[in-house]
PDB file of C-alpha atoms (C1' of nucleotides) in Angstrom:
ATOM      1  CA  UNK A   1     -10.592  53.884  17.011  1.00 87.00           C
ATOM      2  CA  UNK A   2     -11.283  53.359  13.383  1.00 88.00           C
ATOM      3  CA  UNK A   3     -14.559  51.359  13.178  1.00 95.00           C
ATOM      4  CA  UNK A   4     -18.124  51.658  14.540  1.00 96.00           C
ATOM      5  CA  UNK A   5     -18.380  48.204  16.164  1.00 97.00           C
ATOM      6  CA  UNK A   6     -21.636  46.799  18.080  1.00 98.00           C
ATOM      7  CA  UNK A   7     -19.542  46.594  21.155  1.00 98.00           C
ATOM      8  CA  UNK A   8     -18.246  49.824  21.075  1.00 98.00           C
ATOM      9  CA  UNK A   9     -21.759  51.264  20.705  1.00 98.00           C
ATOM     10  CA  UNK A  10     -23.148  49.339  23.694  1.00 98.00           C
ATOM     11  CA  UNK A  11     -20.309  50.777  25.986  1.00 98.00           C
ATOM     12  CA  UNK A  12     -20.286  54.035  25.109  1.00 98.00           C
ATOM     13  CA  UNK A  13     -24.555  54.206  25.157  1.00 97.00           C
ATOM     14  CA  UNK A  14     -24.459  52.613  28.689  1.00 98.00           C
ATOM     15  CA  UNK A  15     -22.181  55.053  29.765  1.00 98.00           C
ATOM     16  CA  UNK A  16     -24.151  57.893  28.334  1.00 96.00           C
ATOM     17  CA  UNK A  17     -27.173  56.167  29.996  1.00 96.00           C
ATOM     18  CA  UNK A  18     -25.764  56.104  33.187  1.00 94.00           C
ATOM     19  CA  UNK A  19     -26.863  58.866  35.890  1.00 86.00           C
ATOM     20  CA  UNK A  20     -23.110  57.929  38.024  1.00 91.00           C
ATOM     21  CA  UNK A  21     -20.009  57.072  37.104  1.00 94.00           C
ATOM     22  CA  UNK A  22     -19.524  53.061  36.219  1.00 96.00           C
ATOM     23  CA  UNK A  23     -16.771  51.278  37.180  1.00 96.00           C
ATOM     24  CA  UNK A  24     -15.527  48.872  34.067  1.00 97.00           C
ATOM     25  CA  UNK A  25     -17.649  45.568  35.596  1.00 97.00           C
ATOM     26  CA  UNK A  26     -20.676  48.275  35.914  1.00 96.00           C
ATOM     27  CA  UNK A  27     -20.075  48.731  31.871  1.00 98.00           C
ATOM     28  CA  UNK A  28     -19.359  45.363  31.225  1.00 98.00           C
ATOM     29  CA  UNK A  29     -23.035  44.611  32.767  1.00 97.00           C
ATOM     30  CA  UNK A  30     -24.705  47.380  31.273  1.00 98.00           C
ATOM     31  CA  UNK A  31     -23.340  47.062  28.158  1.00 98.00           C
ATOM     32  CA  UNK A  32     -23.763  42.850  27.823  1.00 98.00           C
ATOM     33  CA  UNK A  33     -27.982  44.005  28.206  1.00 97.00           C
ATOM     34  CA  UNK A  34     -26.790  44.739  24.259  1.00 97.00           C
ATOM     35  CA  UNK A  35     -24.231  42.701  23.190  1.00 97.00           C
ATOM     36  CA  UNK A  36     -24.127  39.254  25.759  1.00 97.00           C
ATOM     37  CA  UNK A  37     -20.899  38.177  24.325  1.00 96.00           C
ATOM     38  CA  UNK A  38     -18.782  41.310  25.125  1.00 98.00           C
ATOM     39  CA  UNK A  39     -15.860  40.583  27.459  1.00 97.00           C
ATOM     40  CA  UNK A  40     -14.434  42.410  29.939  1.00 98.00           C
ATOM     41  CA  UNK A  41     -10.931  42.872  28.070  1.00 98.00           C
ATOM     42  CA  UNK A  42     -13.432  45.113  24.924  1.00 98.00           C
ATOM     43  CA  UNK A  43     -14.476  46.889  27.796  1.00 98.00           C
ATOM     44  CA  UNK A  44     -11.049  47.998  28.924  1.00 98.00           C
ATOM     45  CA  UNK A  45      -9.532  48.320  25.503  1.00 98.00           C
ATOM     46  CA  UNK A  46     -12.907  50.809  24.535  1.00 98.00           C
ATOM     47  CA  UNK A  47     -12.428  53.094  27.763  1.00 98.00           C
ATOM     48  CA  UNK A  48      -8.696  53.808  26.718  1.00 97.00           C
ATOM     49  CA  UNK A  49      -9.632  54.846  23.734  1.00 97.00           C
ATOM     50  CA  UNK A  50     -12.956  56.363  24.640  1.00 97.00           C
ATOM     51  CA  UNK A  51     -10.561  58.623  27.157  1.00 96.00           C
ATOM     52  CA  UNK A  52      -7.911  59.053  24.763  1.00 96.00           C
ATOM     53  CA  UNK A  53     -10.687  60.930  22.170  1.00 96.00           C
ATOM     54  CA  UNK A  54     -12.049  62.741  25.137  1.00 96.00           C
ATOM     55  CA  UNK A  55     -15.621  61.026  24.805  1.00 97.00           C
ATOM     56  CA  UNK A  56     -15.331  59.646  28.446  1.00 97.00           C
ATOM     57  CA  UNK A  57     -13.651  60.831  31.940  1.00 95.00           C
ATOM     58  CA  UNK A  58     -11.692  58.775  34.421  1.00 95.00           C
ATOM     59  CA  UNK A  59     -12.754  59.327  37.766  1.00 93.00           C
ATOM     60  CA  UNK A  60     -10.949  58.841  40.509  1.00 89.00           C
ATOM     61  CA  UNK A  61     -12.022  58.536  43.826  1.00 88.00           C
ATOM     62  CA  UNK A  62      -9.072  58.240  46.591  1.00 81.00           C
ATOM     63  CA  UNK A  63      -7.911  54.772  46.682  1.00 79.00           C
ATOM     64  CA  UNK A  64     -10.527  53.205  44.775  1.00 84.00           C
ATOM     65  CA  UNK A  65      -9.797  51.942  41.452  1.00 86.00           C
ATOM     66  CA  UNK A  66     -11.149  54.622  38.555  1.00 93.00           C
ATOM     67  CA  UNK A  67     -14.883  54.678  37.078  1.00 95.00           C
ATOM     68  CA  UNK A  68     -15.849  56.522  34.165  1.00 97.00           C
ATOM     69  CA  UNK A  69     -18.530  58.885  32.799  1.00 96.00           C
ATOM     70  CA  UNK A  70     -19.841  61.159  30.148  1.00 96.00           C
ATOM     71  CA  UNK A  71     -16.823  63.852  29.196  1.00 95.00           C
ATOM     72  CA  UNK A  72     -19.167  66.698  28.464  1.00 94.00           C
ATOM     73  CA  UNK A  73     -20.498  67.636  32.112  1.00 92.00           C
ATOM     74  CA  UNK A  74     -19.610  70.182  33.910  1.00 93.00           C
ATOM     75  CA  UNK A  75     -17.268  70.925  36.649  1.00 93.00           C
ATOM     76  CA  UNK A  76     -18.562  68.928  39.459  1.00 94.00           C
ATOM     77  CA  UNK A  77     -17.708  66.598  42.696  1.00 94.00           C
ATOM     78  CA  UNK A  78     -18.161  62.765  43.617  1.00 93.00           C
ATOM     79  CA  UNK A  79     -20.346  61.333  46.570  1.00 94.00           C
ATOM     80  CA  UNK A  80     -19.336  57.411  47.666  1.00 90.00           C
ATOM     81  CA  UNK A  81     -21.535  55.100  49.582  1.00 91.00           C
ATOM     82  CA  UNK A  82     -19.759  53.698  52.239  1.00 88.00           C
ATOM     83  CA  UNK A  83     -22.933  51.097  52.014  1.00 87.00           C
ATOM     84  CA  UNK A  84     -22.526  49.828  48.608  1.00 87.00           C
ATOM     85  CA  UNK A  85     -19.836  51.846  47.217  1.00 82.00           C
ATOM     86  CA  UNK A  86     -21.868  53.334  44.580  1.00 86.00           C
ATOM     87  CA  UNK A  87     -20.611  56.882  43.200  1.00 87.00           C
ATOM     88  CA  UNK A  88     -22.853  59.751  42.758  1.00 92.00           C
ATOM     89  CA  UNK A  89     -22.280  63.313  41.057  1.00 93.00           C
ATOM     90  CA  UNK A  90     -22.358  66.085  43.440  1.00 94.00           C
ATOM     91  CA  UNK A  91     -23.309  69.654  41.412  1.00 93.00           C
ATOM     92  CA  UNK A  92     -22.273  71.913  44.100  1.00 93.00           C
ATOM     93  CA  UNK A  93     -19.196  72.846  44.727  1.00 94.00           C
ATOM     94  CA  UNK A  94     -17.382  74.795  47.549  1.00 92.00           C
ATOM     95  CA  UNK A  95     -15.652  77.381  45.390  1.00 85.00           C
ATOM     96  CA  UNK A  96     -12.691  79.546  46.443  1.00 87.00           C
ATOM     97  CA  UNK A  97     -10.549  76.682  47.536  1.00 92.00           C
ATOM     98  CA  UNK A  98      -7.431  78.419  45.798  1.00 90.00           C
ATOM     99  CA  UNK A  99      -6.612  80.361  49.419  1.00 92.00           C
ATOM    100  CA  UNK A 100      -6.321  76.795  51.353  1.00 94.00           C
ATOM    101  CA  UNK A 101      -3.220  76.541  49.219  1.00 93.00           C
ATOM    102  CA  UNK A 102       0.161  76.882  51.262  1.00 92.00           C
ATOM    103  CA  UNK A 103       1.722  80.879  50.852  1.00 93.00           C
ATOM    104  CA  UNK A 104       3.196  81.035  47.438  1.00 94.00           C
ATOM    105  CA  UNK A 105       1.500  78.063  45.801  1.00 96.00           C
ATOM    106  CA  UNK A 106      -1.275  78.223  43.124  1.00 96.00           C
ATOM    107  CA  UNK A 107      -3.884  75.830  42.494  1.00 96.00           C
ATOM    108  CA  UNK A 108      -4.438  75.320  39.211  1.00 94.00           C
ATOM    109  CA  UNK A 109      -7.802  72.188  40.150  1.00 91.00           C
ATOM    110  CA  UNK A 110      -9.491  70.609  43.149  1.00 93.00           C
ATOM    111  CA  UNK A 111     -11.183  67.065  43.788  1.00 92.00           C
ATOM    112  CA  UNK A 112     -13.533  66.547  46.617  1.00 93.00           C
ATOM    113  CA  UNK A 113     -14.971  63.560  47.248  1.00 92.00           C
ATOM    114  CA  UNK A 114     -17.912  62.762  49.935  1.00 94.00           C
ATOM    115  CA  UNK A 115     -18.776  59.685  51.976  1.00 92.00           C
ATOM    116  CA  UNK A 116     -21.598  58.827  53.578  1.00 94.00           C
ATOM    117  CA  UNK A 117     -24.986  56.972  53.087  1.00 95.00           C
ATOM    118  CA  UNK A 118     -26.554  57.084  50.009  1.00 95.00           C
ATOM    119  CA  UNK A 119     -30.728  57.566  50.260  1.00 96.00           C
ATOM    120  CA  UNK A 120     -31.402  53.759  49.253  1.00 94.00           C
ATOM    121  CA  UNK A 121     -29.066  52.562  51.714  1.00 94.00           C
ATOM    122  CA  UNK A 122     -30.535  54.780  54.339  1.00 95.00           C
ATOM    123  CA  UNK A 123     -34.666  53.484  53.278  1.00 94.00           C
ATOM    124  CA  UNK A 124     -33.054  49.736  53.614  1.00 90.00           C
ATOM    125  CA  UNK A 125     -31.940  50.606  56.590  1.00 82.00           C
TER     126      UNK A 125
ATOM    127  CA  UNK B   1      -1.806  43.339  68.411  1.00 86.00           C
ATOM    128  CA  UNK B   2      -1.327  41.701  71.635  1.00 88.00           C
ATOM    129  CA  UNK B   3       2.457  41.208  71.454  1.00 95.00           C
ATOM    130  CA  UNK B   4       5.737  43.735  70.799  1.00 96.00           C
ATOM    131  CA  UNK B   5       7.534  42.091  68.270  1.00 97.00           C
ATOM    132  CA  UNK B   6      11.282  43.874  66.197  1.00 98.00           C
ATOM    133  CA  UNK B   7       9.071  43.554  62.681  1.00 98.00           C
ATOM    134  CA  UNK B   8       6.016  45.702  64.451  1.00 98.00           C
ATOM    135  CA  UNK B   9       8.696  47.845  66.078  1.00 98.00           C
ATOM    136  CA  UNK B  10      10.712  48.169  63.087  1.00 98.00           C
ATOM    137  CA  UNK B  11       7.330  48.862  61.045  1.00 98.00           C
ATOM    138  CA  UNK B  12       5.967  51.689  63.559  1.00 97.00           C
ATOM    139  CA  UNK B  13       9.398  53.337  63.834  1.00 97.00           C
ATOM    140  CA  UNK B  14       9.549  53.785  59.752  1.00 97.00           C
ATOM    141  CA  UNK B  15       6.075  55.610  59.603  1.00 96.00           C
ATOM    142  CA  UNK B  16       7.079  57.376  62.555  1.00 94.00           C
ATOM    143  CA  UNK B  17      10.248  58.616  60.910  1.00 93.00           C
ATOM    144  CA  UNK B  18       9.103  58.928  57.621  1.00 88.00           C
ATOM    145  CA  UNK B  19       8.290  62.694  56.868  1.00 75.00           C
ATOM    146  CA  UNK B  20       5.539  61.827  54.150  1.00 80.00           C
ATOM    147  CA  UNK B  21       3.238  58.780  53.608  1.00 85.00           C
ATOM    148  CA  UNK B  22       4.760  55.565  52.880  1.00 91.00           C
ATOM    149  CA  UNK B  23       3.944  53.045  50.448  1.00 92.00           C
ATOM    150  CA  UNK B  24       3.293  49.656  51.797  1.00 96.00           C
ATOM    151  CA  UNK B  25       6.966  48.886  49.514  1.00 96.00           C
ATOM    152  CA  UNK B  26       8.360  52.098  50.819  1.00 94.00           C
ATOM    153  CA  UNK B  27       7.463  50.651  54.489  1.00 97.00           C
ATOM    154  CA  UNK B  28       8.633  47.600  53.670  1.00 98.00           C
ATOM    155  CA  UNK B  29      12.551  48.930  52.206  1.00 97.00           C
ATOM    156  CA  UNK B  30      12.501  51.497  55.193  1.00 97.00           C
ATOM    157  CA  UNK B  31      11.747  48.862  57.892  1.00 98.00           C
ATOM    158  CA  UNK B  32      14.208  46.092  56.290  1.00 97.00           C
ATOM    159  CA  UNK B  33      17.144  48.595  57.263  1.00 97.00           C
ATOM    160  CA  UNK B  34      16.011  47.185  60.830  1.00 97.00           C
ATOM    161  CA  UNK B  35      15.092  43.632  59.898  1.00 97.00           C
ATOM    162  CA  UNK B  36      15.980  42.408  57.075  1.00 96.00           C
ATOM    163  CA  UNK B  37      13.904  39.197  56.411  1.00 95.00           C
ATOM    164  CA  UNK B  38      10.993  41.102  56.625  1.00 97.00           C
ATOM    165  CA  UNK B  39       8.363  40.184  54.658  1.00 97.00           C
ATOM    166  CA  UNK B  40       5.593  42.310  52.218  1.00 98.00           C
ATOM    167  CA  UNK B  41       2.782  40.091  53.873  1.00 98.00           C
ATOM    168  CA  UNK B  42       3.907  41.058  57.562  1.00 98.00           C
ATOM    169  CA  UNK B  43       3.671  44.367  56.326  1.00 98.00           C
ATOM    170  CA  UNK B  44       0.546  44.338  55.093  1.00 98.00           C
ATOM    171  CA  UNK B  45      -1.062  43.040  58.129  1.00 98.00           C
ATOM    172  CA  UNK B  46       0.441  44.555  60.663  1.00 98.00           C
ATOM    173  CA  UNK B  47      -0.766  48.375  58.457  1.00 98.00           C
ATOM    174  CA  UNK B  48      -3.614  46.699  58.789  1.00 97.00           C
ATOM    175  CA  UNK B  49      -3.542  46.654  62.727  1.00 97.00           C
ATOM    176  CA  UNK B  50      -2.261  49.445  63.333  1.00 97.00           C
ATOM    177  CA  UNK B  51      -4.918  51.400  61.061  1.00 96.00           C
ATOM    178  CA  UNK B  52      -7.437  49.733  63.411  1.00 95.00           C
ATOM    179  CA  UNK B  53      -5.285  50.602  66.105  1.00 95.00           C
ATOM    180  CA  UNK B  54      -5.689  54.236  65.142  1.00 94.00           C
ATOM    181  CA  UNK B  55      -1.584  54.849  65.573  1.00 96.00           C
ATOM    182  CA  UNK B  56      -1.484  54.781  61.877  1.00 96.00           C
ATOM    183  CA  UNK B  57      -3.513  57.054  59.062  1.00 94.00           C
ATOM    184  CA  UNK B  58      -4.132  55.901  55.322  1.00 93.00           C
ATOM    185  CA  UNK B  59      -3.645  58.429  52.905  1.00 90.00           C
ATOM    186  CA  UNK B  60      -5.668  57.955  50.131  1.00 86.00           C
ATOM    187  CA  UNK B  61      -5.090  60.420  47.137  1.00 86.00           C
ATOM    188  CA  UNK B  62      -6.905  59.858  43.907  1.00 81.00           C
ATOM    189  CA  UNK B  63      -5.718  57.065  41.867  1.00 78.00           C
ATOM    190  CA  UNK B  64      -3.137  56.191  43.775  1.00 79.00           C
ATOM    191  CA  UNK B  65      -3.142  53.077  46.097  1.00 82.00           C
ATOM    192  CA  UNK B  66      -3.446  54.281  49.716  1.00 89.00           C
ATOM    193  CA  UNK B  67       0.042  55.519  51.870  1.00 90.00           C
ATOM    194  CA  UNK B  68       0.321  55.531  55.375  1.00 94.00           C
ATOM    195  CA  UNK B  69       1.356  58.378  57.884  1.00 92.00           C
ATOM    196  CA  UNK B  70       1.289  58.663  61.676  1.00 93.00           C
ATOM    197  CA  UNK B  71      -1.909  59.100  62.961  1.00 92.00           C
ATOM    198  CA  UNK B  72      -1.556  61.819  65.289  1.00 89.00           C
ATOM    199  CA  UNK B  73      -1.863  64.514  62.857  1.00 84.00           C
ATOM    200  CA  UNK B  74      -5.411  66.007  62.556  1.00 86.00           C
ATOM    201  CA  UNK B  75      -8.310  66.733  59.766  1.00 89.00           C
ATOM    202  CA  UNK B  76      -6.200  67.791  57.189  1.00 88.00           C
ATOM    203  CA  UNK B  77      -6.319  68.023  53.481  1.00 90.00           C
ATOM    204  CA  UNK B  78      -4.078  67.376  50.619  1.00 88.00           C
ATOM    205  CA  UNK B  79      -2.027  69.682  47.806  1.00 88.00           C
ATOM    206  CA  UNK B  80      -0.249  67.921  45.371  1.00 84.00           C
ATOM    207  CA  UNK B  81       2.235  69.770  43.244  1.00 85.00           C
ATOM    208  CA  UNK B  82       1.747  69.156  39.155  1.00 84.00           C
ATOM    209  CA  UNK B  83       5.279  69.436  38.491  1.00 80.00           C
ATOM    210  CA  UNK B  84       7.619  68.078  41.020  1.00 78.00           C
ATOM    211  CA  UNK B  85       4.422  65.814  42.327  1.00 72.00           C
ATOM    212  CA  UNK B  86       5.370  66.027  46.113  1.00 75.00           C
ATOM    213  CA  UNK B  87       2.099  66.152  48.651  1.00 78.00           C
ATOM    214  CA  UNK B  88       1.839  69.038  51.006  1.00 84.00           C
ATOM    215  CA  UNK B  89      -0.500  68.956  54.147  1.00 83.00           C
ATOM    216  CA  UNK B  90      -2.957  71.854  53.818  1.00 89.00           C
ATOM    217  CA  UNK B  91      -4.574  72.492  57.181  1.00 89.00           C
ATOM    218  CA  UNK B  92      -7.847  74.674  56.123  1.00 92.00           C
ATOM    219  CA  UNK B  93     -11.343  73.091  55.664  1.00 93.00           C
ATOM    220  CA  UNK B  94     -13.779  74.318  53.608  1.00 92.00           C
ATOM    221  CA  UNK B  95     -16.173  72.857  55.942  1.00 85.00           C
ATOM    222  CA  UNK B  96     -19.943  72.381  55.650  1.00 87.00           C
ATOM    223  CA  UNK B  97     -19.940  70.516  52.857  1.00 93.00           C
ATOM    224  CA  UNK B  98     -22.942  68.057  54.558  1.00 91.00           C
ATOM    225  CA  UNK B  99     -25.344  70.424  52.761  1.00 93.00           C
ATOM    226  CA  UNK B 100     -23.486  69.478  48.840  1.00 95.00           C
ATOM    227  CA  UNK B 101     -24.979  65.759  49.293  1.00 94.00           C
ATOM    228  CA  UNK B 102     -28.310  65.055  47.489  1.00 94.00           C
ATOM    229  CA  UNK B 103     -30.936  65.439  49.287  1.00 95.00           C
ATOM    230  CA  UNK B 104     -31.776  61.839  51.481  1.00 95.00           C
ATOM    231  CA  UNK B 105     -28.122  61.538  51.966  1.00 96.00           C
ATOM    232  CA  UNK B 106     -25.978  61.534  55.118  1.00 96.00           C
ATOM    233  CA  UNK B 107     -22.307  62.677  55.047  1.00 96.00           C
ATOM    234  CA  UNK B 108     -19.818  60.999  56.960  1.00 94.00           C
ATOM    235  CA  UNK B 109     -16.228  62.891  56.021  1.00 91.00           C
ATOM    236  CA  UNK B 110     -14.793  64.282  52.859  1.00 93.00           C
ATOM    237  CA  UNK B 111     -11.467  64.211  51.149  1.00 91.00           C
ATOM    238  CA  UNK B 112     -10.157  67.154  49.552  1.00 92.00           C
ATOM    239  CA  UNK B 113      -7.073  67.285  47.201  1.00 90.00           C
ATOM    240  CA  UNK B 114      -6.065  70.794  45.530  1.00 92.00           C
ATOM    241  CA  UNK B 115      -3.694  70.535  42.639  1.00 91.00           C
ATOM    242  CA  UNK B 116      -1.595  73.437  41.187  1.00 93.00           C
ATOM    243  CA  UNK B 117       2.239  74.516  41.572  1.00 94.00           C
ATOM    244  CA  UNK B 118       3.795  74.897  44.554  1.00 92.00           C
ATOM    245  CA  UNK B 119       5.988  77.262  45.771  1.00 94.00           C
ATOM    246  CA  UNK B 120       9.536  75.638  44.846  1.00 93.00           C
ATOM    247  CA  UNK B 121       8.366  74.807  41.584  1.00 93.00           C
ATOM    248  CA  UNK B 122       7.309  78.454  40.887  1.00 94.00           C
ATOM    249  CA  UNK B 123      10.479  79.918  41.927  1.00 93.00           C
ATOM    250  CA  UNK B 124      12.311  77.459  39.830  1.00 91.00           C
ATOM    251  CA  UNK B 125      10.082  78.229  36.373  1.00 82.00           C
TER     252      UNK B 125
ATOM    253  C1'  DA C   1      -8.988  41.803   0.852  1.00 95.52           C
ATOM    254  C1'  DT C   2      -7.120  44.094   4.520  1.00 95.52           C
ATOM    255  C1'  DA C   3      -6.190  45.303   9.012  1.00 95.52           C
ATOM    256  C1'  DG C   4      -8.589  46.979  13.140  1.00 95.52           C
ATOM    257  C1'  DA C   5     -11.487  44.952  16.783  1.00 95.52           C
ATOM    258  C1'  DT C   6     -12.964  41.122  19.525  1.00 95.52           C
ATOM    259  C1'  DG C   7     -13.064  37.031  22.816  1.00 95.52           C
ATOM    260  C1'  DC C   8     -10.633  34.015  25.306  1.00 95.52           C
ATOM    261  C1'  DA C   9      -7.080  32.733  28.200  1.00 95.52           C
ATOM    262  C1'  DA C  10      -2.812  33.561  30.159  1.00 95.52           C
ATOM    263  C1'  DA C  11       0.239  36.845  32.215  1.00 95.52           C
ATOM    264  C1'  DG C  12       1.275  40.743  35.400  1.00 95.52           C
ATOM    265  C1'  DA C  13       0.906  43.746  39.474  1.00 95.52           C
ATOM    266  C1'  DG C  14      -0.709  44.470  44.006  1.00 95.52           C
ATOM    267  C1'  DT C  15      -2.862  42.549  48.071  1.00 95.52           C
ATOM    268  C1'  DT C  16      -4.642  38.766  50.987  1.00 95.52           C
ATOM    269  C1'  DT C  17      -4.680  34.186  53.011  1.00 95.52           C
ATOM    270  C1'  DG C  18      -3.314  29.209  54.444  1.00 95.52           C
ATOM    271  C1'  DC C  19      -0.086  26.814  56.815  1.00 95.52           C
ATOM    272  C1'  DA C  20       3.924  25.309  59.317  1.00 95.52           C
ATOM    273  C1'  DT C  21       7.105  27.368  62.498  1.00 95.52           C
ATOM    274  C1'  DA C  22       9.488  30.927  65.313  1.00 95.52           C
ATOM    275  C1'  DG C  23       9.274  33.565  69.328  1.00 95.52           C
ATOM    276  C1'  DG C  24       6.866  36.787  72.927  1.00 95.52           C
ATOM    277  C1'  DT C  25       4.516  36.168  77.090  1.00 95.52           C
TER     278       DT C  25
ATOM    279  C1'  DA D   1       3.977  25.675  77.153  1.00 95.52           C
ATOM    280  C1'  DC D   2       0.786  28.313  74.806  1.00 95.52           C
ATOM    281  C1'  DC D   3      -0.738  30.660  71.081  1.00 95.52           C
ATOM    282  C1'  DT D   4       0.139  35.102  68.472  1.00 95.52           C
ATOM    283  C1'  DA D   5       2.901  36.731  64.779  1.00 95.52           C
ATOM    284  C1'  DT D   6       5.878  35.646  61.049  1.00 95.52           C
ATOM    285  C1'  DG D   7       7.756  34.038  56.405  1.00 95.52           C
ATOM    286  C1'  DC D   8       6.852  31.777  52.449  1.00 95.52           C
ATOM    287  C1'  DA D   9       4.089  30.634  48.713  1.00 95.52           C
ATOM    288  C1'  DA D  10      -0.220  30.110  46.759  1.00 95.52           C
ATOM    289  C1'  DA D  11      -4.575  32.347  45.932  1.00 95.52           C
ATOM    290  C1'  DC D  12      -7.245  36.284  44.635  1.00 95.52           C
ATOM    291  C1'  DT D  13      -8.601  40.534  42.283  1.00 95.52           C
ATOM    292  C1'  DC D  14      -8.074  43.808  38.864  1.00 95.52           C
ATOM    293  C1'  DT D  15      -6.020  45.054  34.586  1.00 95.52           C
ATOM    294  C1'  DT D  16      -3.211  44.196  30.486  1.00 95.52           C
ATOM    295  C1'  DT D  17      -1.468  41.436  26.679  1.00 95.52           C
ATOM    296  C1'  DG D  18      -0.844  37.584  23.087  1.00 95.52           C
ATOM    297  C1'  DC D  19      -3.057  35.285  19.665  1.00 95.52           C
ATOM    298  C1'  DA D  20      -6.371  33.291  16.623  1.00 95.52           C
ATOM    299  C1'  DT D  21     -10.632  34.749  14.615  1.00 95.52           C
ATOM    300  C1'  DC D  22     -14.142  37.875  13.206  1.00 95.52           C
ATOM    301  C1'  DT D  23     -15.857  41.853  10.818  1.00 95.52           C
ATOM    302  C1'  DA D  24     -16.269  46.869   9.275  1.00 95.52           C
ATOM    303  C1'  DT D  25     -14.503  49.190   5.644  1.00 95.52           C
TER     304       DT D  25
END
DNA sequence: ATAGATGCAAAGAGTTTGCATAGGT
DNA sequence: ACCTATGCAAACTCTTTGCATCTAT
């Protein structure tokens, strides 16, 4: 990641922009408000190495493919529409999970992921 | 799933067997032992069925494409070991995690995965 | 001028579907 | 005999890669 490029700009703005975590189409369409021409094989190449320099986190929700966000926030957890599959950040979290573990084990990190009905879905509804 | 057929048989015999979630390959190689010109797409739709059916359970960790186990088992969590990478059932619930959703939203279930060492691994180190 | 970055299209990997046929009832 | 379930292969989706071209330095 040598060079400031448009396209690299766009993608990581839009995912600084973004209040959730994107899945790579989400940035592709977000980012294209900037730079039409961008295809989706930029976008892929750009959130390797936007990962790689620790400007962007992977999320991964279970069995869904991985979205990304902003690498500087905080410890926090995921909430999935089972509506439209949007992801949402979650700033609470449960705490004190380490004494679920098995006798003898040690957790070292914890993901928690909700599901439910996001408030738009709900008002549509 | 209105007829008993050696493929179904051989299918719900290799989850039932199995003493960890199986991949819809690992299904597949496990159930071939019993027929061998099974096929990947008989698999696939006959974990579908049986999903529906509620005999099976997807297991869907993050990142990973989803495993299946026997459905019997109940509300459960997941540990996965860093090291050796084997998943453990953990059988606590934080619980009353409805309240963690933004406000306007309705929660439906939860996944929760710890991650740390467990207690082979430790003993080994 | 050089070589990293891009866009397109093709290639892979995993999953689903169309269709003719086998086989459970 | 009927019609579900199967096997094969093609289609589909998501992601990666090859290659010619563009462009930041």
């Amino acid at each position: 990641m040598e060079r400031s490029t448009r396209q690299r700009s766009a993608i990581r703005s839009a995912i600084e922009r973004a209040q959730r975590p994107l899945s790579p189409l989400e940035v592709l369409a977000a980012a294209q408000a900037e730079v039409p021409a961008l295809g989706l094989a930029t976008v892929y190449r750009n959130l390797k190495l936007l990962v790689d320099a620790q400007e962007v986190a992977p999320v991964t929700l279970p069995g869904d493919s991985p979205r990304y966000e902003a690498a500087h926030l905080k410890h926090h957890h995921h909430f999935q529409c089972t509506a439209c599959e949007r992801v949402y950040d979650v700033h609470q979290c449960p705490g004190n999970l380490a004494r679920m573990a098995p006798p003898g084990f040690t957790v070292e990190r914890h993901e928690l992921t909700l599901y439910g009905r996001c408030a738009t879905c709900l008002e549509t509804a």
